[in-house]
CSV table of C-alpha atoms in Angstrom, one decimal:
chain,number,residue,atom,x,y,z
A,1,MET,CA,-48.9,41.4,160.0
A,2,ALA,CA,-45.5,40.2,161.4
A,3,VAL,CA,-43.4,42.7,163.3
A,4,ASN,CA,-39.9,43.4,162.1
A,5,ILE,CA,-37.5,43.7,165.0
A,6,GLY,CA,-34.1,45.4,165.0
A,7,TYR,CA,-32.0,44.1,167.9
A,8,VAL,CA,-29.3,46.2,169.4
A,9,GLY,CA,-26.8,44.8,171.9
A,10,ILE,CA,-25.6,41.3,170.9
A,11,ASP,CA,-23.0,41.1,173.6
A,12,HIS,CA,-25.5,40.9,176.4
A,13,HIS,CA,-26.4,38.0,178.6
A,14,HIS,CA,-30.2,38.4,178.0
A,15,ARG,CA,-29.7,38.1,174.2
A,16,ASP,CA,-30.2,34.4,173.9
A,17,PRO,CA,-33.5,34.2,175.9
A,18,TYR,CA,-34.8,37.3,174.1
A,19,PHE,CA,-34.0,35.8,170.7
A,20,ALA,CA,-36.0,32.8,171.9
A,21,VAL,CA,-38.9,35.0,173.0
A,22,ALA,CA,-39.0,36.6,169.6
A,23,SER,CA,-39.2,33.2,168.0
A,24,GLU,CA,-42.5,32.6,169.8
A,25,LEU,CA,-44.0,35.8,168.7
A,26,ASP,CA,-45.5,36.9,165.3
A,27,ALA,CA,-42.2,38.7,164.8
A,28,THR,CA,-38.9,38.4,163.0
A,29,ILE,CA,-35.5,39.8,163.9
A,30,THR,CA,-34.6,41.4,160.6
A,31,ALA,CA,-31.6,43.5,161.8
A,32,VAL,CA,-29.0,43.2,164.5
A,33,CYS,CA,-26.3,45.5,165.8
A,34,GLU,CA,-23.5,45.4,168.3
A,35,PRO,CA,-22.3,49.1,168.2
A,36,GLY,CA,-18.8,49.4,166.8
A,37,ARG,CA,-18.5,45.8,165.8
A,38,ARG,CA,-19.7,43.8,162.8
A,39,VAL,CA,-21.5,40.7,164.0
A,40,ASP,CA,-21.2,37.4,162.1
A,41,VAL,CA,-24.8,36.2,162.5
A,42,ALA,CA,-24.1,32.9,160.8
A,43,ASN,CA,-21.7,31.9,163.5
A,44,LEU,CA,-23.4,33.2,166.6
A,45,ALA,CA,-23.3,30.6,169.4
A,46,ALA,CA,-25.3,30.3,172.7
A,47,MET,CA,-23.6,31.8,175.8
A,48,ASP,CA,-23.4,28.4,177.4
A,49,ASP,CA,-19.9,29.3,178.8
A,50,ARG,CA,-21.5,31.9,181.1
A,51,PRO,CA,-23.1,29.9,184.0
A,52,ASP,CA,-24.8,32.9,185.5
A,53,GLU,CA,-26.8,33.6,182.4
A,54,VAL,CA,-29.9,32.2,180.7
A,55,THR,CA,-29.4,30.4,177.4
A,56,THR,CA,-31.7,29.5,174.5
A,57,GLU,CA,-32.4,26.1,176.1
A,58,GLY,CA,-31.0,24.2,173.2
A,59,GLN,CA,-32.1,26.4,170.3
A,60,ASN,CA,-29.6,27.4,167.7
A,61,VAL,CA,-28.9,31.1,168.1
A,62,ALA,CA,-27.8,31.6,164.5
A,63,ASP,CA,-31.0,30.1,163.2
A,64,LEU,CA,-33.0,32.6,165.3
A,65,VAL,CA,-31.5,35.5,163.4
A,66,ALA,CA,-30.8,33.9,160.1
A,67,GLY,CA,-30.8,36.4,157.2
A,68,ALA,CA,-30.8,39.4,159.5
A,69,ALA,CA,-29.2,42.6,158.2
A,70,VAL,CA,-26.1,43.6,160.2
A,71,TYR,CA,-25.3,47.1,161.4
A,72,GLU,CA,-22.4,48.5,163.3
A,73,ASP,CA,-24.2,51.8,164.0
A,74,PRO,CA,-27.5,51.5,166.0
A,75,HIS,CA,-28.6,54.9,164.7
A,76,ARG,CA,-28.4,53.6,161.1
A,77,LEU,CA,-30.4,50.5,162.2
A,78,VAL,CA,-33.3,52.5,163.5
A,79,ALA,CA,-33.3,54.5,160.3
A,80,ASP,CA,-34.0,51.3,158.4
A,81,GLU,CA,-37.6,51.8,157.1
A,82,THR,CA,-38.4,48.1,157.5
A,83,VAL,CA,-37.8,48.1,161.2
A,84,ASP,CA,-41.0,48.4,163.3
A,85,VAL,CA,-39.5,47.9,166.8
A,86,VAL,CA,-36.0,48.2,168.2
A,87,TRP,CA,-35.2,45.8,171.0
A,88,ILE,CA,-32.3,47.1,173.1
A,89,THR,CA,-30.0,45.3,175.5
A,90,TYR,CA,-27.1,47.7,175.5
A,91,ARG,CA,-25.2,49.9,178.0
A,92,SER,CA,-27.2,52.3,180.0
A,93,ASP,CA,-25.1,55.3,179.3
A,94,GLU,CA,-25.7,55.1,175.5
A,95,THR,CA,-29.1,53.6,175.3
A,96,PRO,CA,-31.0,57.0,175.7
A,97,ALA,CA,-29.3,58.3,172.5
A,98,ILE,CA,-30.3,55.2,170.6
A,99,ILE,CA,-33.9,55.6,171.8
A,100,GLU,CA,-33.9,59.3,170.8
A,101,SER,CA,-32.9,58.3,167.2
A,102,ALA,CA,-35.6,55.6,167.2
A,103,VAL,CA,-38.2,58.1,168.3
A,104,GLU,CA,-37.3,60.5,165.6
A,105,HIS,CA,-37.7,57.8,163.0
A,106,GLY,CA,-41.0,56.6,164.4
A,107,VAL,CA,-39.6,53.3,165.6
A,108,HIS,CA,-41.1,51.8,168.8
A,109,VAL,CA,-38.8,50.6,171.6
A,110,ILE,CA,-38.6,47.8,174.1
A,111,SER,CA,-35.4,48.2,176.2
A,112,GLU,CA,-33.7,46.4,179.0
A,113,LYS,CA,-34.4,48.1,182.3
A,114,PRO,CA,-33.5,50.6,183.7
A,115,ILE,CA,-32.9,52.1,180.2
A,116,ALA,CA,-30.6,54.9,181.4
A,117,ARG,CA,-28.1,55.7,184.2
A,118,THR,CA,-30.2,58.5,185.7
A,119,ALA,CA,-33.7,60.0,185.2
A,120,ALA,CA,-32.1,63.2,183.7
A,121,ASP,CA,-30.6,61.0,180.9
A,122,LEU,CA,-34.1,59.8,179.9
A,123,GLU,CA,-36.6,62.6,180.7
A,124,ASN,CA,-36.2,64.6,177.5
A,125,VAL,CA,-36.4,61.5,175.4
A,126,ALA,CA,-39.5,60.4,177.2
A,127,GLU,CA,-41.2,63.7,176.7
A,128,ARG,CA,-40.4,63.6,173.0
A,129,ALA,CA,-41.7,60.0,172.7
A,130,ASN,CA,-44.9,60.9,174.3
A,131,GLU,CA,-45.3,64.0,172.0
A,132,VAL,CA,-45.0,62.0,168.8
A,133,GLY,CA,-46.7,58.8,170.0
A,134,VAL,CA,-43.8,56.4,169.9
A,135,THR,CA,-44.0,53.6,172.5
A,136,VAL,CA,-40.9,53.2,174.7
A,137,SER,CA,-41.1,50.4,177.3
A,138,PRO,CA,-38.7,49.0,179.9
A,139,THR,CA,-38.6,45.3,180.8
A,140,MET,CA,-40.6,45.3,184.0
A,141,TYR,CA,-41.6,41.6,184.0
A,142,TYR,CA,-43.2,41.5,187.4
A,143,ARG,CA,-46.1,43.5,186.2
A,144,ARG,CA,-47.2,40.2,184.6
A,145,ASN,CA,-46.3,38.0,187.5
A,146,PRO,CA,-49.6,36.3,188.5
A,147,VAL,CA,-49.1,36.7,192.2
A,148,ALA,CA,-48.2,40.4,191.9
A,149,MET,CA,-51.3,40.9,189.7
A,150,THR,CA,-53.5,39.2,192.3
A,151,LEU,CA,-52.1,41.4,195.1
A,152,ARG,CA,-52.5,44.6,193.0
A,153,ASP,CA,-56.2,43.7,192.3
A,154,ARG,CA,-56.9,43.1,196.0
A,155,VAL,CA,-55.2,46.4,197.0
A,156,ARG,CA,-57.3,48.3,194.5
A,157,ASP,CA,-60.4,46.6,195.7
A,158,GLY,CA,-59.7,47.8,199.2
A,159,PHE,CA,-59.3,44.2,200.6
A,160,PHE,CA,-56.3,45.1,202.7
A,161,GLY,CA,-57.7,48.3,204.0
A,162,ASP,CA,-55.1,51.0,204.6
A,163,VAL,CA,-51.7,49.4,203.8
A,164,TRP,CA,-49.4,50.2,206.7
A,165,THR,CA,-46.2,48.7,205.4
A,166,VAL,CA,-44.6,46.5,202.8
A,167,GLU,CA,-41.3,44.6,202.9
A,168,GLY,CA,-39.4,43.1,199.9
A,169,ARG,CA,-36.4,40.9,199.4
A,170,PHE,CA,-34.8,39.9,196.1
A,171,ASN,CA,-31.3,38.4,196.3
A,172,ALA,CA,-29.4,36.6,193.6
A,173,SER,CA,-26.2,34.7,193.1
A,174,GLN,CA,-22.9,36.1,194.1
A,175,LEU,CA,-20.7,38.1,191.6
A,176,SER,CA,-18.4,35.1,191.4
A,177,TYR,CA,-21.1,33.4,189.3
A,178,ARG,CA,-21.2,36.4,186.9
A,179,ASN,CA,-19.0,38.0,184.2
A,180,THR,CA,-18.0,41.1,186.1
A,181,ASP,CA,-15.9,42.3,183.1
A,182,HIS,CA,-19.2,43.1,181.4
A,183,TYR,CA,-20.3,46.7,181.3
A,184,ILE,CA,-23.3,46.3,183.5
A,185,TYR,CA,-20.9,46.0,186.4
A,186,ASP,CA,-19.0,49.1,185.5
A,187,ARG,CA,-19.9,52.3,187.5
A,188,ALA,CA,-19.1,54.7,184.7
A,189,THR,CA,-21.4,52.8,182.3
A,190,SER,CA,-24.2,51.7,184.6
A,191,ARG,CA,-24.0,53.9,187.7
A,192,GLY,CA,-24.7,51.1,190.1
A,193,GLY,CA,-24.7,47.4,190.7
A,194,ALA,CA,-27.2,45.2,192.6
A,195,LEU,CA,-29.8,48.0,193.1
A,196,GLN,CA,-29.4,49.3,189.5
A,197,TRP,CA,-29.5,45.9,187.9
A,198,ILE,CA,-31.5,43.3,189.8
A,199,GLY,CA,-33.1,45.8,192.1
A,200,PRO,CA,-35.3,47.7,189.6
A,201,HIS,CA,-37.7,44.8,189.2
A,202,TRP,CA,-39.0,45.1,192.8
A,203,VAL,CA,-38.4,48.9,193.1
A,204,ASP,CA,-41.0,49.1,190.3
A,205,MET,CA,-43.2,46.2,191.3
A,206,MET,CA,-43.9,47.2,195.0
A,207,PRO,CA,-45.3,50.6,194.3
A,208,TRP,CA,-47.1,49.2,191.3
A,209,ILE,CA,-48.9,46.7,193.5
A,210,LEU,CA,-49.8,49.5,195.9
A,211,ASP,CA,-50.8,51.8,193.0
A,212,ASP,CA,-48.9,54.4,195.1
A,213,PRO,CA,-45.6,56.0,194.0
A,214,ILE,CA,-42.5,56.0,196.3
A,215,ALA,CA,-42.0,59.6,197.6
A,216,ARG,CA,-38.8,59.4,199.6
A,217,VAL,CA,-36.0,56.9,200.4
A,218,ASN,CA,-33.2,56.2,202.8
A,219,ALA,CA,-30.6,53.8,201.5
A,220,ARG,CA,-27.3,52.1,202.5
A,221,PHE,CA,-24.9,50.2,200.3
A,222,HIS,CA,-21.9,48.1,200.5
A,223,ASP,CA,-19.3,47.8,197.8
A,224,ALA,CA,-18.3,44.7,195.9
A,225,GLU,CA,-14.8,43.4,195.8
A,226,GLU,CA,-15.1,42.0,192.3
A,227,ALA,CA,-16.3,45.2,190.6
A,228,ASP,CA,-16.6,49.0,191.2
A,229,VAL,CA,-20.3,48.8,191.9
A,230,GLU,CA,-22.3,47.9,195.0
A,231,ALA,CA,-22.8,44.2,195.9
A,232,GLY,CA,-26.0,45.0,197.8
A,233,ALA,CA,-28.4,47.6,199.2
A,234,VAL,CA,-31.0,48.1,201.8
A,235,LEU,CA,-33.7,50.7,201.3
A,236,GLN,CA,-36.3,52.3,203.5
A,237,PHE,CA,-39.0,54.1,201.7
A,238,GLU,CA,-42.3,55.9,202.1
A,239,THR,CA,-45.0,56.2,199.4
A,240,GLU,CA,-47.0,59.2,198.6
A,241,GLY,CA,-50.0,57.7,200.5
A,242,GLY,CA,-47.9,57.1,203.6
A,243,THR,CA,-47.1,53.4,203.3
A,244,LEU,CA,-43.7,52.6,204.9
A,245,GLY,CA,-41.5,50.0,203.2
A,246,THR,CA,-38.2,48.2,203.2
A,247,TYR,CA,-36.3,46.5,200.4
A,248,HIS,CA,-33.2,44.3,200.6
A,249,THR,CA,-31.4,43.3,197.4
A,250,GLY,CA,-27.9,42.0,196.5
A,251,TYR,CA,-25.6,39.5,195.1
A,252,TYR,CA,-25.5,37.4,198.2
A,253,LEU,CA,-26.4,33.8,197.4
A,254,SER,CA,-23.7,31.0,197.5
A,255,ASP,CA,-25.6,29.1,194.8
A,256,ARG,CA,-27.5,30.0,191.7
A,257,GLY,CA,-31.2,30.8,192.0
A,258,LYS,CA,-33.1,33.5,193.9
A,259,ASP,CA,-34.1,34.4,197.5
A,260,THR,CA,-37.3,36.3,197.5
A,261,HIS,CA,-40.0,37.5,199.9
A,262,LEU,CA,-42.8,40.0,199.8
A,263,GLY,CA,-44.9,40.9,202.9
A,264,LEU,CA,-47.8,43.3,202.8
A,265,TYR,CA,-49.5,44.4,206.0
A,266,GLY,CA,-52.8,46.4,206.1
A,267,THR,CA,-55.4,47.3,208.6
A,268,ASP,CA,-57.8,44.6,207.4
A,269,ALA,CA,-55.5,41.9,205.9
A,270,GLN,CA,-51.9,40.8,205.5
A,271,ALA,CA,-50.1,38.8,202.7
A,272,LEU,CA,-46.9,36.8,202.6
A,273,THR,CA,-45.4,35.2,199.5
A,274,PRO,CA,-42.0,34.6,197.8
A,275,LEU,CA,-43.7,36.0,194.7
A,276,HIS,CA,-41.3,34.2,192.4
A,277,HIS,CA,-39.1,31.2,192.2
A,278,ASP,CA,-37.1,30.2,189.2
A,279,SER,CA,-36.6,26.8,187.5
A,280,LEU,CA,-33.2,26.4,189.2
A,281,GLN,CA,-34.9,26.1,192.6
A,282,HIS,CA,-37.2,23.3,191.4
A,283,GLU,CA,-40.1,24.5,193.6
A,284,PRO,CA,-43.5,23.1,192.4
A,285,THR,CA,-45.6,26.1,193.5
A,286,ILE,CA,-45.4,29.7,194.7
A,287,PRO,CA,-47.6,30.1,197.8
A,288,LEU,CA,-49.6,33.3,198.6
A,289,GLU,CA,-50.7,33.3,202.3
A,290,ILE,CA,-53.4,35.8,203.2
A,291,THR,CA,-54.8,36.5,206.6
A,292,SER,CA,-58.0,38.6,206.7
A,293,GLU,CA,-60.4,40.1,209.2
A,294,ASP,CA,-63.2,40.2,206.7
A,295,PRO,CA,-66.4,38.8,208.2
A,296,GLU,CA,-66.7,36.4,205.2
A,297,TRP,CA,-63.4,34.9,206.2
A,298,THR,CA,-64.3,34.2,209.8
A,299,ALA,CA,-64.5,30.4,209.3
A,300,ALA,CA,-61.0,30.4,207.7
A,301,PRO,CA,-59.2,33.7,208.3
A,302,LYS,CA,-55.9,32.3,207.0
A,303,ARG,CA,-55.9,31.0,203.4
A,304,THR,CA,-53.0,29.9,201.2
A,305,THR,CA,-53.2,29.8,197.4
A,306,GLU,CA,-50.6,27.7,195.6
A,307,PHE,CA,-49.6,29.2,192.2
A,308,GLU,CA,-48.2,26.6,189.9
A,309,PHE,CA,-46.0,28.5,187.5
A,310,THR,CA,-45.2,27.2,184.1
A,311,TYR,CA,-41.7,27.3,182.4
A,312,ASP,CA,-42.5,26.0,179.0
A,313,ARG,CA,-42.1,29.2,177.0
A,314,PHE,CA,-39.5,30.9,179.2
A,315,PRO,CA,-37.7,28.0,181.0
A,316,ALA,CA,-35.4,29.8,183.5
A,317,TRP,CA,-37.5,32.6,184.9
A,318,GLY,CA,-41.1,31.5,184.2
A,319,ASP,CA,-43.6,32.1,181.5
A,320,PHE,CA,-44.9,35.3,183.0
A,321,VAL,CA,-41.8,36.9,181.3
A,322,GLN,CA,-43.0,35.6,177.9
A,323,ASP,CA,-46.4,37.0,178.8
A,324,TYR,CA,-44.9,40.4,179.4
A,325,PHE,CA,-43.3,40.6,175.9
A,326,GLU,CA,-46.5,39.3,174.3
A,327,ALA,CA,-48.4,42.1,176.0
A,328,TYR,CA,-45.9,44.6,174.7
A,329,PHE,CA,-46.1,43.4,171.1
A,330,ASP,CA,-49.9,43.2,171.3
A,331,GLY,CA,-50.1,46.9,172.4
A,332,TYR,CA,-47.1,48.8,171.3
A,333,GLU,CA,-48.9,50.5,168.4
A,334,THR,CA,-51.5,52.0,170.6
A,335,GLY,CA,-49.3,52.5,173.7
A,336,ASP,CA,-51.3,49.9,175.7
A,337,VAL,CA,-48.3,48.2,177.2
A,338,PRO,CA,-47.5,46.9,180.8
A,339,ALA,CA,-44.9,49.6,181.5
A,340,THR,CA,-44.3,52.9,179.8
A,341,VAL,CA,-41.4,55.2,179.4
A,342,ASP,CA,-42.9,57.4,182.2
A,343,ASP,CA,-42.7,54.3,184.5
A,344,ALA,CA,-39.0,54.0,183.6
A,345,VAL,CA,-38.4,57.7,184.4
A,346,GLN,CA,-40.2,57.3,187.8
A,347,LEU,CA,-38.1,54.2,188.6
A,348,LEU,CA,-34.9,56.1,187.8
A,349,ARG,CA,-36.0,59.0,190.0
A,350,VAL,CA,-36.3,56.5,192.9
A,351,LEU,CA,-32.9,55.1,192.1
A,352,ASP,CA,-31.4,58.6,191.9
A,353,ALA,CA,-32.7,59.4,195.3
A,354,ALA,CA,-31.4,56.1,196.7
A,355,TYR,CA,-27.9,56.6,195.4
A,356,GLU,CA,-27.9,60.2,196.6
A,357,SER,CA,-29.0,59.0,200.0
A,358,GLY,CA,-26.2,56.4,200.0
A,359,GLU,CA,-23.7,59.2,199.3
A,360,ARG,CA,-24.8,61.8,201.8
A,361,GLY,CA,-26.9,59.9,204.3
A,362,GLY,CA,-30.5,60.5,205.4
A,363,TRP,CA,-33.8,60.6,203.6
A,364,VAL,CA,-34.0,62.0,200.1
A,365,GLU,CA,-37.1,63.1,198.3
A,366,VAL,CA,-37.9,61.4,194.9
């Protein structure tokens, strides 16, 4: 049976690609809402004038939501008995209240990361969702990235031995490429900038690969000139199992695209990979270079696998993003989804500790 989606947050730069995602699922967007404003769905146009954002790649936006009911109040939308899932791309300070209403009406949720400003804003909602069996999931795409999945499997199999350290880097285009008037770049609304917006993907993904939560962090930030949030951050962290890590993220690049790197160093093997390109970089493959001391690798201790990502279903970022949403919609009724609301709370606890560390200095426990 097709899923009826209620979409909240029309004025968001991920709207167009997410509409396109929905069009490839056994799902229909039957209701839309931009809180406080009545949306004219018949005249919606792609956000082509925002060069930092991802568009529908030629699809007609209005056609993707033709016939959808229009709400100005998201709480009324989730009370619509025909809505099965609410898909949220809205401001972090107000999203938890919308999710709370959805949970009380038995409506499942897929929400733009990190879902809330702080862990405290989400904890009670998460507890209630778990009590009543409503699935609430953040958009943690890298849990379906094929390179990340391969590394996670090898870590769990003990291939790397004890993992000493991990290093990550995920940098994106400068704020001059972005609409800094948008609420995601407002401190009161979103709490942070680069770490709170692009940073969560890898802050979630690195401990997920290790299957080992981050226990404490030491963070430093530098402020942006174009907005009242940080332009970048560098984190040191330690996991519960004792792995040491670093993470570097920010709006640094003088061109569109991404600058990424992941290094994993264990007692028995090491791995190096960019983990992800995007279609703007026109790279044919993503390499994963592994060096191992395993006796079975003696004849070739260093091996490189080239992952040829596809971009047919999600052109800008890669089809693993489409895979993530497909996995959510396949499993939301049972809770078998790639990332849960508890994962979102844990992520926010790490971010809380990082911002506290930035303010007062030193290491902060998660």
